PDB file of C-alpha atoms and ligand atoms in Angstrom:
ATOM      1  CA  UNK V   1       0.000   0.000   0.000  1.00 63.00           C
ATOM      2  CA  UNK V   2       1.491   3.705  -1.421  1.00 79.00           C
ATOM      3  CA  UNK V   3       2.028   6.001   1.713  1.00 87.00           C
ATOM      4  CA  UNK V   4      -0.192   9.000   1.615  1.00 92.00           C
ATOM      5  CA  UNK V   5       1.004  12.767   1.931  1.00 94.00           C
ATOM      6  CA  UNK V   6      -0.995  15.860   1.985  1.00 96.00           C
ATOM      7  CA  UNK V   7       0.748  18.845   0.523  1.00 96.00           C
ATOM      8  CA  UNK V   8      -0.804  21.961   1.850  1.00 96.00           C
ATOM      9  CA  UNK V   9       0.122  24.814  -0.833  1.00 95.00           C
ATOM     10  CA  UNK V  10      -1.488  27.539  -2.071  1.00 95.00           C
ATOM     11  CA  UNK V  11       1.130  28.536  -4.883  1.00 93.00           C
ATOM     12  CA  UNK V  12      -0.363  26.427  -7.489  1.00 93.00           C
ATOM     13  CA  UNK V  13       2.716  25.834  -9.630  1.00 92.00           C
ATOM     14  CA  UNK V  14       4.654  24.645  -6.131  1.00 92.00           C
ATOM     15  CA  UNK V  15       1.800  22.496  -5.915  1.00 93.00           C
ATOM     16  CA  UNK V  16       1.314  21.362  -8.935  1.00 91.00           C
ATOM     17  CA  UNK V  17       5.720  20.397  -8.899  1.00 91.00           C
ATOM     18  CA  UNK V  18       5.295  18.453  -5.767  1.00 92.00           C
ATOM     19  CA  UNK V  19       1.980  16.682  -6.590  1.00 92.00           C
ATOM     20  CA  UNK V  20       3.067  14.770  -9.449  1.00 90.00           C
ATOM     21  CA  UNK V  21       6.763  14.164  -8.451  1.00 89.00           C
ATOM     22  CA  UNK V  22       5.632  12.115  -5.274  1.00 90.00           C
ATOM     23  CA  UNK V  23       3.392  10.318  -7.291  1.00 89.00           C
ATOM     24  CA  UNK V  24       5.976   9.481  -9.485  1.00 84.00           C
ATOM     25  CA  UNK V  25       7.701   8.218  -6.590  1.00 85.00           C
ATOM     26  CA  UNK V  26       4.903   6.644  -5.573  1.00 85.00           C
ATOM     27  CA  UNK V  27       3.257   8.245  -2.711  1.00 89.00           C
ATOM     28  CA  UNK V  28      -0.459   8.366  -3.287  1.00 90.00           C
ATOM     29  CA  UNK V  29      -0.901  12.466  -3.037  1.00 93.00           C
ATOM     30  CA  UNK V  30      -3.742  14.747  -1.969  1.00 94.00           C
ATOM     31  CA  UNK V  31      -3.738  18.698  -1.809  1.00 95.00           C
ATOM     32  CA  UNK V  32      -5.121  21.067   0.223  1.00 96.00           C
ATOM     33  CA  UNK V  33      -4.928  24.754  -0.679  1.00 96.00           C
ATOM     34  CA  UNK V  34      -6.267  26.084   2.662  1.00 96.00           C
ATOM     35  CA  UNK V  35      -6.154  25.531   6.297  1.00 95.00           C
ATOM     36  CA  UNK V  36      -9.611  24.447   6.631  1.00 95.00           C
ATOM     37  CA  UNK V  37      -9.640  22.066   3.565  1.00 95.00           C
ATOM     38  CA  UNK V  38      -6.792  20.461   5.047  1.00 95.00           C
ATOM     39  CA  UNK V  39      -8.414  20.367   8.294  1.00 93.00           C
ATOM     40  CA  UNK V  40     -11.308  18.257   6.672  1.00 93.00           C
ATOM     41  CA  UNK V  41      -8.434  16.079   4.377  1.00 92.00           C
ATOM     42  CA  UNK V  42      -7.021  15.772   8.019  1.00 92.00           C
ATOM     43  CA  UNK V  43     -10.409  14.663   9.826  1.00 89.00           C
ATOM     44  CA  UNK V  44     -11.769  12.454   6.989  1.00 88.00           C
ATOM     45  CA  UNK V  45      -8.786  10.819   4.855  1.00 84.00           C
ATOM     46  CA  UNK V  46      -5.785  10.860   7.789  1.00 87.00           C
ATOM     47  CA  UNK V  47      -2.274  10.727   5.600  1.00 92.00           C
ATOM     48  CA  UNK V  48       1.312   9.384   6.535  1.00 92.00           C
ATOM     49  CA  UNK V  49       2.898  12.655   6.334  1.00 94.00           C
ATOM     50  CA  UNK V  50       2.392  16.898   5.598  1.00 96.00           C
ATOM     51  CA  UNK V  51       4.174  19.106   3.767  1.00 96.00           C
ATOM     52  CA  UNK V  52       2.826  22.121   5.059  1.00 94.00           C
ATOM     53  CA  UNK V  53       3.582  25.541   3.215  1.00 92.00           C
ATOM     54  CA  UNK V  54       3.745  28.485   6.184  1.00 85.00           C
ATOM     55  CA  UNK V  55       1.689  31.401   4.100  1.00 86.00           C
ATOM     56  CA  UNK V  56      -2.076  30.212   3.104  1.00 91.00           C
ATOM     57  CA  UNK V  57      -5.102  32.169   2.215  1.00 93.00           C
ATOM     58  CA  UNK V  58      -7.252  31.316   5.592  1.00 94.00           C
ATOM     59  CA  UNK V  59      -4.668  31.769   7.763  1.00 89.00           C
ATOM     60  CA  UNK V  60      -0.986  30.680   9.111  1.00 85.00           C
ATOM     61  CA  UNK V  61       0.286  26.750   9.440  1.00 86.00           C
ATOM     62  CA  UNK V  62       1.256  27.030  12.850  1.00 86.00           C
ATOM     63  CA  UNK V  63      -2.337  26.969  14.036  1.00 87.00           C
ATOM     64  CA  UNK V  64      -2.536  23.647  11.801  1.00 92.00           C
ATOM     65  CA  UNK V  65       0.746  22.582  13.546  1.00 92.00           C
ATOM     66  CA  UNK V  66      -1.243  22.630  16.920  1.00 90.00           C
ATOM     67  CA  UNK V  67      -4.214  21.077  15.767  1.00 89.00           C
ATOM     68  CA  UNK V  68      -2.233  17.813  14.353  1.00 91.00           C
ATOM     69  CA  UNK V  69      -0.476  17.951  17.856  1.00 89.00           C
ATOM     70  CA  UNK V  70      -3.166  17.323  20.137  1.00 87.00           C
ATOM     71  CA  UNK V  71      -4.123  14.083  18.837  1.00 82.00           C
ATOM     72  CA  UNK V  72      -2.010  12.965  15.516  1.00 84.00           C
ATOM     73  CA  UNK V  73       1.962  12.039  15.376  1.00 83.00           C
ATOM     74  CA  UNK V  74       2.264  12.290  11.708  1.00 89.00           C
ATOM     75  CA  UNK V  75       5.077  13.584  10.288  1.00 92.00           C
ATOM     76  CA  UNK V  76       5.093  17.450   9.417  1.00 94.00           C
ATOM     77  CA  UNK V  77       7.354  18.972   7.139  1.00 94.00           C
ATOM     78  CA  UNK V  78       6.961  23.285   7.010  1.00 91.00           C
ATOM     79  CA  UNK V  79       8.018  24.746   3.681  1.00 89.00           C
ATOM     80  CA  UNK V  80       8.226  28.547   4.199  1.00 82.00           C
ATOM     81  CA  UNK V  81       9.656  31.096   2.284  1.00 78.00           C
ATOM     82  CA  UNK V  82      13.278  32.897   3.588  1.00 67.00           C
ATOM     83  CA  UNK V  83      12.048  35.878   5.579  1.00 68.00           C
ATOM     84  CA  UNK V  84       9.942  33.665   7.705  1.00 70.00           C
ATOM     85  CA  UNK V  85      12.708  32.614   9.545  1.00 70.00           C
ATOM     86  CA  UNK V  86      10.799  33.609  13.349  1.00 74.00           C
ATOM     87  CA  UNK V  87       7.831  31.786  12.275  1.00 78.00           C
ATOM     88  CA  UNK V  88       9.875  28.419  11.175  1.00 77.00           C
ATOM     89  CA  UNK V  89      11.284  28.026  15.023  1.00 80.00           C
ATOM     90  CA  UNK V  90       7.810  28.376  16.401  1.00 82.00           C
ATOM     91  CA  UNK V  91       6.796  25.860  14.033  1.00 85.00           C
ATOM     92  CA  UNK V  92       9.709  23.176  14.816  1.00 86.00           C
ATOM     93  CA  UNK V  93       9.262  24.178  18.337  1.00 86.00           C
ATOM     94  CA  UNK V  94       5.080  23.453  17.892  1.00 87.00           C
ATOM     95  CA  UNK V  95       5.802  19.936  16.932  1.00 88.00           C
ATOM     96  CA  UNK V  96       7.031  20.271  13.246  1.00 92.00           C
ATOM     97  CA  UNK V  97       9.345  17.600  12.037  1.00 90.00           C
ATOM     98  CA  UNK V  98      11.623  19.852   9.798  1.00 90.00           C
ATOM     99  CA  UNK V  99      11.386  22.656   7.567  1.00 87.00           C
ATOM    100  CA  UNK V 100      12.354  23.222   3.707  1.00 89.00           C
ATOM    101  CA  UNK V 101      13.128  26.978   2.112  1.00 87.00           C
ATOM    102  CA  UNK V 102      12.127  27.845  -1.361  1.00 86.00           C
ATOM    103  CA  UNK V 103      13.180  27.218  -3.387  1.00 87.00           C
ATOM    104  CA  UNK V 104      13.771  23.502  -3.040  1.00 88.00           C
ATOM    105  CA  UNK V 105      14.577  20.325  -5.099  1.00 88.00           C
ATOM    106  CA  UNK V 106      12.076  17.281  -5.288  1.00 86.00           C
ATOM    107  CA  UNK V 107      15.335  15.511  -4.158  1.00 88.00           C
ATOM    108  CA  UNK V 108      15.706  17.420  -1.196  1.00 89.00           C
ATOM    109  CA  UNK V 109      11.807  17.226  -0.205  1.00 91.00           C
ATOM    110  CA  UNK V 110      12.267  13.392  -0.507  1.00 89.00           C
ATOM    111  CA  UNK V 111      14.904  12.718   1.535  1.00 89.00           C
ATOM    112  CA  UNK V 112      13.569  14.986   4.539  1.00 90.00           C
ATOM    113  CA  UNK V 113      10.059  12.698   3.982  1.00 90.00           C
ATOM    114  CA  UNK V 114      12.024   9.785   4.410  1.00 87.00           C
ATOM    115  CA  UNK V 115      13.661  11.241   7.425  1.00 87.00           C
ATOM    116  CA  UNK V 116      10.696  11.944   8.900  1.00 87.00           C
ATOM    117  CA  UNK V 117       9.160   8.947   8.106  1.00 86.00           C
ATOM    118  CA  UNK V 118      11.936   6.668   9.545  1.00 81.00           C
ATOM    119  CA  UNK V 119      11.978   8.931  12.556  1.00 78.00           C
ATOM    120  CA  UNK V 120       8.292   8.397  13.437  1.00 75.00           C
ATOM    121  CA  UNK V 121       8.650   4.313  12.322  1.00 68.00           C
ATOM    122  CA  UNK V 122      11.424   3.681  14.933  1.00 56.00           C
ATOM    123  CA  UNK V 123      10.005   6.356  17.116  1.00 53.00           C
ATOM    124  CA  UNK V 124       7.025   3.501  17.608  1.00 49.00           C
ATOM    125  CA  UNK V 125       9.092   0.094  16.855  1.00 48.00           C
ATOM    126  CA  UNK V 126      12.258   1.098  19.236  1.00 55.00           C
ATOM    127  CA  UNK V 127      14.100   4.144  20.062  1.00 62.00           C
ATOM    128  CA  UNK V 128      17.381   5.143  18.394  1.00 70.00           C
ATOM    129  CA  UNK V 129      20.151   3.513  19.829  1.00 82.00           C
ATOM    130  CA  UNK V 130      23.408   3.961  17.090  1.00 90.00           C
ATOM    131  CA  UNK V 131      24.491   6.350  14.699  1.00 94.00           C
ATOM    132  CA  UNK V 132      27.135   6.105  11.897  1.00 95.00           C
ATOM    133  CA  UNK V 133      28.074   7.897   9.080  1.00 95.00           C
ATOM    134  CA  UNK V 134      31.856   7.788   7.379  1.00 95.00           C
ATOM    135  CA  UNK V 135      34.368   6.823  10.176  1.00 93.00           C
ATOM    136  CA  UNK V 136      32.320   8.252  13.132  1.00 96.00           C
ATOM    137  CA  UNK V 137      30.382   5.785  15.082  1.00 96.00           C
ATOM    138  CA  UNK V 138      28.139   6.837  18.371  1.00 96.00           C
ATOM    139  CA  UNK V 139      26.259   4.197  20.769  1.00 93.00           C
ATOM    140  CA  UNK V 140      24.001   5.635  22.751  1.00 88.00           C
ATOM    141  CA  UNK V 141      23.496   2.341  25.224  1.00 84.00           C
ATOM    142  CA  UNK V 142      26.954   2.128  25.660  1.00 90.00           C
ATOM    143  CA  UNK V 143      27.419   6.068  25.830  1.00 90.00           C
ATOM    144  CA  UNK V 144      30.803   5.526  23.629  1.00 94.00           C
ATOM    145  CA  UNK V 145      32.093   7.693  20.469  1.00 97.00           C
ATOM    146  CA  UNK V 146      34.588   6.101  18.186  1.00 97.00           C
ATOM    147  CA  UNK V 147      36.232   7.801  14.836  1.00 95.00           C
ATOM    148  CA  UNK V 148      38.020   5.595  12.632  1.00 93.00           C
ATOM    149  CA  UNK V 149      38.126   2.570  15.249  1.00 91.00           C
ATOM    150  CA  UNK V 150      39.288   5.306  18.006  1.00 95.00           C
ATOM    151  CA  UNK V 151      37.464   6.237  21.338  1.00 96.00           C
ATOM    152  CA  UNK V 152      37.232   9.793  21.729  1.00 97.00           C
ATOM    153  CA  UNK V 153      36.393  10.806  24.973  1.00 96.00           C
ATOM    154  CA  UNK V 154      33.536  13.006  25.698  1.00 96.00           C
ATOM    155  CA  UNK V 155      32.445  15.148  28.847  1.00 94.00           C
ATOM    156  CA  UNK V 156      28.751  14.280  29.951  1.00 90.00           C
ATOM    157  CA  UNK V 157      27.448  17.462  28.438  1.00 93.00           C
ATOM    158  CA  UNK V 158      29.009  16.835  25.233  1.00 95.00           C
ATOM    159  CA  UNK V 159      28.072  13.614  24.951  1.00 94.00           C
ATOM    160  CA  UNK V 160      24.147  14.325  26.163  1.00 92.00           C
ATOM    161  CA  UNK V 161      23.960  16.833  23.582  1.00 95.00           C
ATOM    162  CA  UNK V 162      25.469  14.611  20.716  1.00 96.00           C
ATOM    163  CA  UNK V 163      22.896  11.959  21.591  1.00 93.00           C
ATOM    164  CA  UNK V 164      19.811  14.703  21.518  1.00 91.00           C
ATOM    165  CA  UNK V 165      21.100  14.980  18.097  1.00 95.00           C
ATOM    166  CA  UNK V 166      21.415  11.108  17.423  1.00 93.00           C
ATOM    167  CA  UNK V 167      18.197  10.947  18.443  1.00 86.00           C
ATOM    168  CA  UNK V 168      16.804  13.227  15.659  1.00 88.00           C
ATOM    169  CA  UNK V 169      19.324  12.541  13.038  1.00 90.00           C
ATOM    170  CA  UNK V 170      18.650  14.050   9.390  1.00 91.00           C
ATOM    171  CA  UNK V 171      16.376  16.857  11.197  1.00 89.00           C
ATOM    172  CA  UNK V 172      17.015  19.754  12.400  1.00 91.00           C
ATOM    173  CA  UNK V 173      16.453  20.220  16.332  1.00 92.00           C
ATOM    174  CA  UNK V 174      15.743  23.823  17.365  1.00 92.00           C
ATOM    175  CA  UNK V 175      18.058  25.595  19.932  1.00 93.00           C
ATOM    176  CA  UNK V 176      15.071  25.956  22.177  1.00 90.00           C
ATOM    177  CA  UNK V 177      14.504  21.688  21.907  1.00 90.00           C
ATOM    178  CA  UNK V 178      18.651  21.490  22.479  1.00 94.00           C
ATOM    179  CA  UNK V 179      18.690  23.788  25.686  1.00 94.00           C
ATOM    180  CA  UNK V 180      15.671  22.302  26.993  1.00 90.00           C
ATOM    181  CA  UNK V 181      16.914  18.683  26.464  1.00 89.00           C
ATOM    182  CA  UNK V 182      20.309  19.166  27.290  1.00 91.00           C
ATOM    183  CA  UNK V 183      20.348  21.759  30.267  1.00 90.00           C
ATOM    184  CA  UNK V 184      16.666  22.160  31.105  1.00 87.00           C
ATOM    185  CA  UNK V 185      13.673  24.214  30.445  1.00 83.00           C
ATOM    186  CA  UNK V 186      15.098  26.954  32.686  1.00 87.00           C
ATOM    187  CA  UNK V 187      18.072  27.474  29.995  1.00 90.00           C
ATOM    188  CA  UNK V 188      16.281  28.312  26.930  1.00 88.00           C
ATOM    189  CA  UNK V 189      17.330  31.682  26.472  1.00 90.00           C
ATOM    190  CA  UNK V 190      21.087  30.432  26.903  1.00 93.00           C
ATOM    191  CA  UNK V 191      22.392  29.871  23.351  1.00 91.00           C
ATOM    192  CA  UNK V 192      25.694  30.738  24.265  1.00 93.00           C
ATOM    193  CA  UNK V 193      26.102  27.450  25.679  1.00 93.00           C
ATOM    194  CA  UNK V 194      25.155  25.786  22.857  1.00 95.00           C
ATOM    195  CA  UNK V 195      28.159  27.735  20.891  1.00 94.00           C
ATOM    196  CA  UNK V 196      29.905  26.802  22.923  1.00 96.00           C
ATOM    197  CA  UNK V 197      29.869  23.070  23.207  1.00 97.00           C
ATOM    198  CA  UNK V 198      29.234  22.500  20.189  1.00 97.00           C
ATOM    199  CA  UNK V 199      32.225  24.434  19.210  1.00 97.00           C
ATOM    200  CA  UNK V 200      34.076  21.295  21.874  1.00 97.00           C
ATOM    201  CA  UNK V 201      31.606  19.239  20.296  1.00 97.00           C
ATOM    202  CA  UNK V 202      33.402  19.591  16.658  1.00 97.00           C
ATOM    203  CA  UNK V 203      36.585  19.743  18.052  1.00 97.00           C
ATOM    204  CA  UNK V 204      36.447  16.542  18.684  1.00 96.00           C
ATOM    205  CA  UNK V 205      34.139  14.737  16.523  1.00 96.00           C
ATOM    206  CA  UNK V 206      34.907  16.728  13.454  1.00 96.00           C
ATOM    207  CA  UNK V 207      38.050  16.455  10.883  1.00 94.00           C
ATOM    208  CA  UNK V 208      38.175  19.991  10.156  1.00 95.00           C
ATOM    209  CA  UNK V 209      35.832  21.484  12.897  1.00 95.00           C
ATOM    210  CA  UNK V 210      35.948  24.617  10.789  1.00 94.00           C
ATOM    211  CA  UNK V 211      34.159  22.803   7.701  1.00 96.00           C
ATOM    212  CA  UNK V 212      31.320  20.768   9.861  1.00 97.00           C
ATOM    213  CA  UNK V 213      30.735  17.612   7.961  1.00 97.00           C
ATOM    214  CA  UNK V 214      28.549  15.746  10.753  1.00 97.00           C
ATOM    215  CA  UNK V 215      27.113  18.498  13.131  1.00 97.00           C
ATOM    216  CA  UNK V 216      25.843  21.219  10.917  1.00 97.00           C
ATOM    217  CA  UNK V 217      24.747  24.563  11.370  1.00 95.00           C
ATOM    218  CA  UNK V 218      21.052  25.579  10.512  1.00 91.00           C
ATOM    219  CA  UNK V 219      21.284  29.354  10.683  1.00 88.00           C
ATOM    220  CA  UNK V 220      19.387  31.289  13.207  1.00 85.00           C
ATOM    221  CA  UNK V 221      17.256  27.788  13.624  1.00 89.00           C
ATOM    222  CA  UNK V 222      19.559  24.851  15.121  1.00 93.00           C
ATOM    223  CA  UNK V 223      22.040  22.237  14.434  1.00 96.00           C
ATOM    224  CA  UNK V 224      21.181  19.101  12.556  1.00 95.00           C
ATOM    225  CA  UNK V 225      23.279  15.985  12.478  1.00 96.00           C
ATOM    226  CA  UNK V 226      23.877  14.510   8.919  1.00 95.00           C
ATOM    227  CA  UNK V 227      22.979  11.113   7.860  1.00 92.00           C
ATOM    228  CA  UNK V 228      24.470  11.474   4.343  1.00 89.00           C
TER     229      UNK V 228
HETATM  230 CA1   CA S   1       1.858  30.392   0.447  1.00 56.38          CA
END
C-alpha cells in the first residue's frame, strides 16, 4: 500500500511540482490549498505525512501545527519562504518535524520525507540507539564515540547533547529543543552554551571542525546531524 502525503500549498505551480513528483515516486498524493480544507483532508482521509507551506489564504500553518499535535503524530514537514525565519522556530518548536526553504529540489523534499518517516517508524518500533556515518560511530546504550576505530572521549554534556542529536538525526532540532533537552527548560534563552559546546563538540568529533561535515549549522534555527 502507497504512503499518503498531503501537501498543503497555495502557490499552485509549487503544488502542482510536488503533486506529481511524489506520485511518481509513488506516494499516493492529496492537496489542500487552505487551512480548513486540510483540516477536513485531516479529519476524513488521515495521511502518513504533511508538507505544510507556512503562508495560506485562511490563515498561518502554525495553528494547523497545533491542531495535528493534540491528537495525531504524523510527520510534518513546514516549507516557508526565507524571511519567515521567526515563524519556522515556532513551528519546529510546535511539533514540526523539519522545515524546507524555497526554493527547493524534489530531491531534497524526498529525503527529509524519508527522514521523517523513519523517525516516526522507529520512534514507535524502538528508540534510536546507534548512529554512523563515514568513520564516526556513536552508541548511545553504551554512551561511547569512536572515529576511525578510536574512542574519543567526551564530557557528559558533550556527549548528552550529541545523543539529543542522534536521536533526531537528518532533522534539524531547534536551539530551544537542544537547551531544553540538554540543560533544562530553565536554559532556553542560553544559546551561548550551545556555541559553545558544540564548538568542543566539533573539536572533537569533526576532521576539520571549521568545515562541519557531521554536526551542521542551521542558521538562526539549530544544528542538525547529517545522515548522508
Ligand atoms: Ca503560500
Amino acid at each position: 500500500m502507497s504512503l499518503r502525503v498531503l501537501v498543503v500549498e497555495d502557490d499552485r505551480e509549487i503544488r502542482s511540482m510536488m503533486q506529481s513528483s511524489l506520485t511518481v515516486e509513488g506516494f499516493e498524493v492529496q492537496t489542500a490549498v487552505t487551512l480548513s480544507e486540510a483540516s477536513a483532508l485531516l479529519r476524513h482521509a488521515p495521511p502518513d505525512v504533511v508538507v505544510l507551506d507556512l503562508g495560506l489564504p485562511d490563515g498561518d500553518g502554525v495553528a494547523l501545527v497545533q491542531q495535528i499535535r493534540l491528537n495525531q503524530s504524523l510527520p510534518i514537514i513546514v516549507v516557508s519562504a526565507r524571511h519567515q525565519e521567526a515563524q519556522k522556530i515556532q513551528l519546529l518548536d510546535a511539533g514540526a518535524d523539519d522545515y524546507l526553504v524555497k526554493p527547493f529540489s524534489v530531491g531534497e523534499l524526498l529525503a527529509r520525507i524519508r527522514v521523517a518517516l523513519r523517525h516516526r517508524g522507529t520512534a514507535l518500533a524502538a528508540a534510536v540507539t546507534t548512529h554512523s556515518l563515514d568513520d564516526l560511530h556513536v552508541d548511545l546504550a553504551t554512551r561511547t564515540v569512536q572515529r576511525g576505530g578510536e574512542t574519543l572521549h567526551l564530557t557528559p554534556t558533550e556527549f548528552n547533547l550529541l545523543a539529543r542529536l542522534v536521536r533526531s538525526a537528518g532533522r534539524v532540532v531547534t536551539h530551544r529543543q537542544l537547551l531544553t533537552d540538554v540543560w533544562g527548560p530553565e536554559f532556553t534563552e542560553h544559546t551561548h552554551y550551545l556555541r559553545l559546546y558544540m564548538g568542543q563538540l566539533r573539536a572533537k568529533i569533526e576532521r576539520e571542525p571549521a568545515e562541519p561535515r557531521h554536526l551542521l549549522t542551521e542558521t538562526g534555527v539549530g544544528y542538525r546531524l547529517a545522515v548522508a
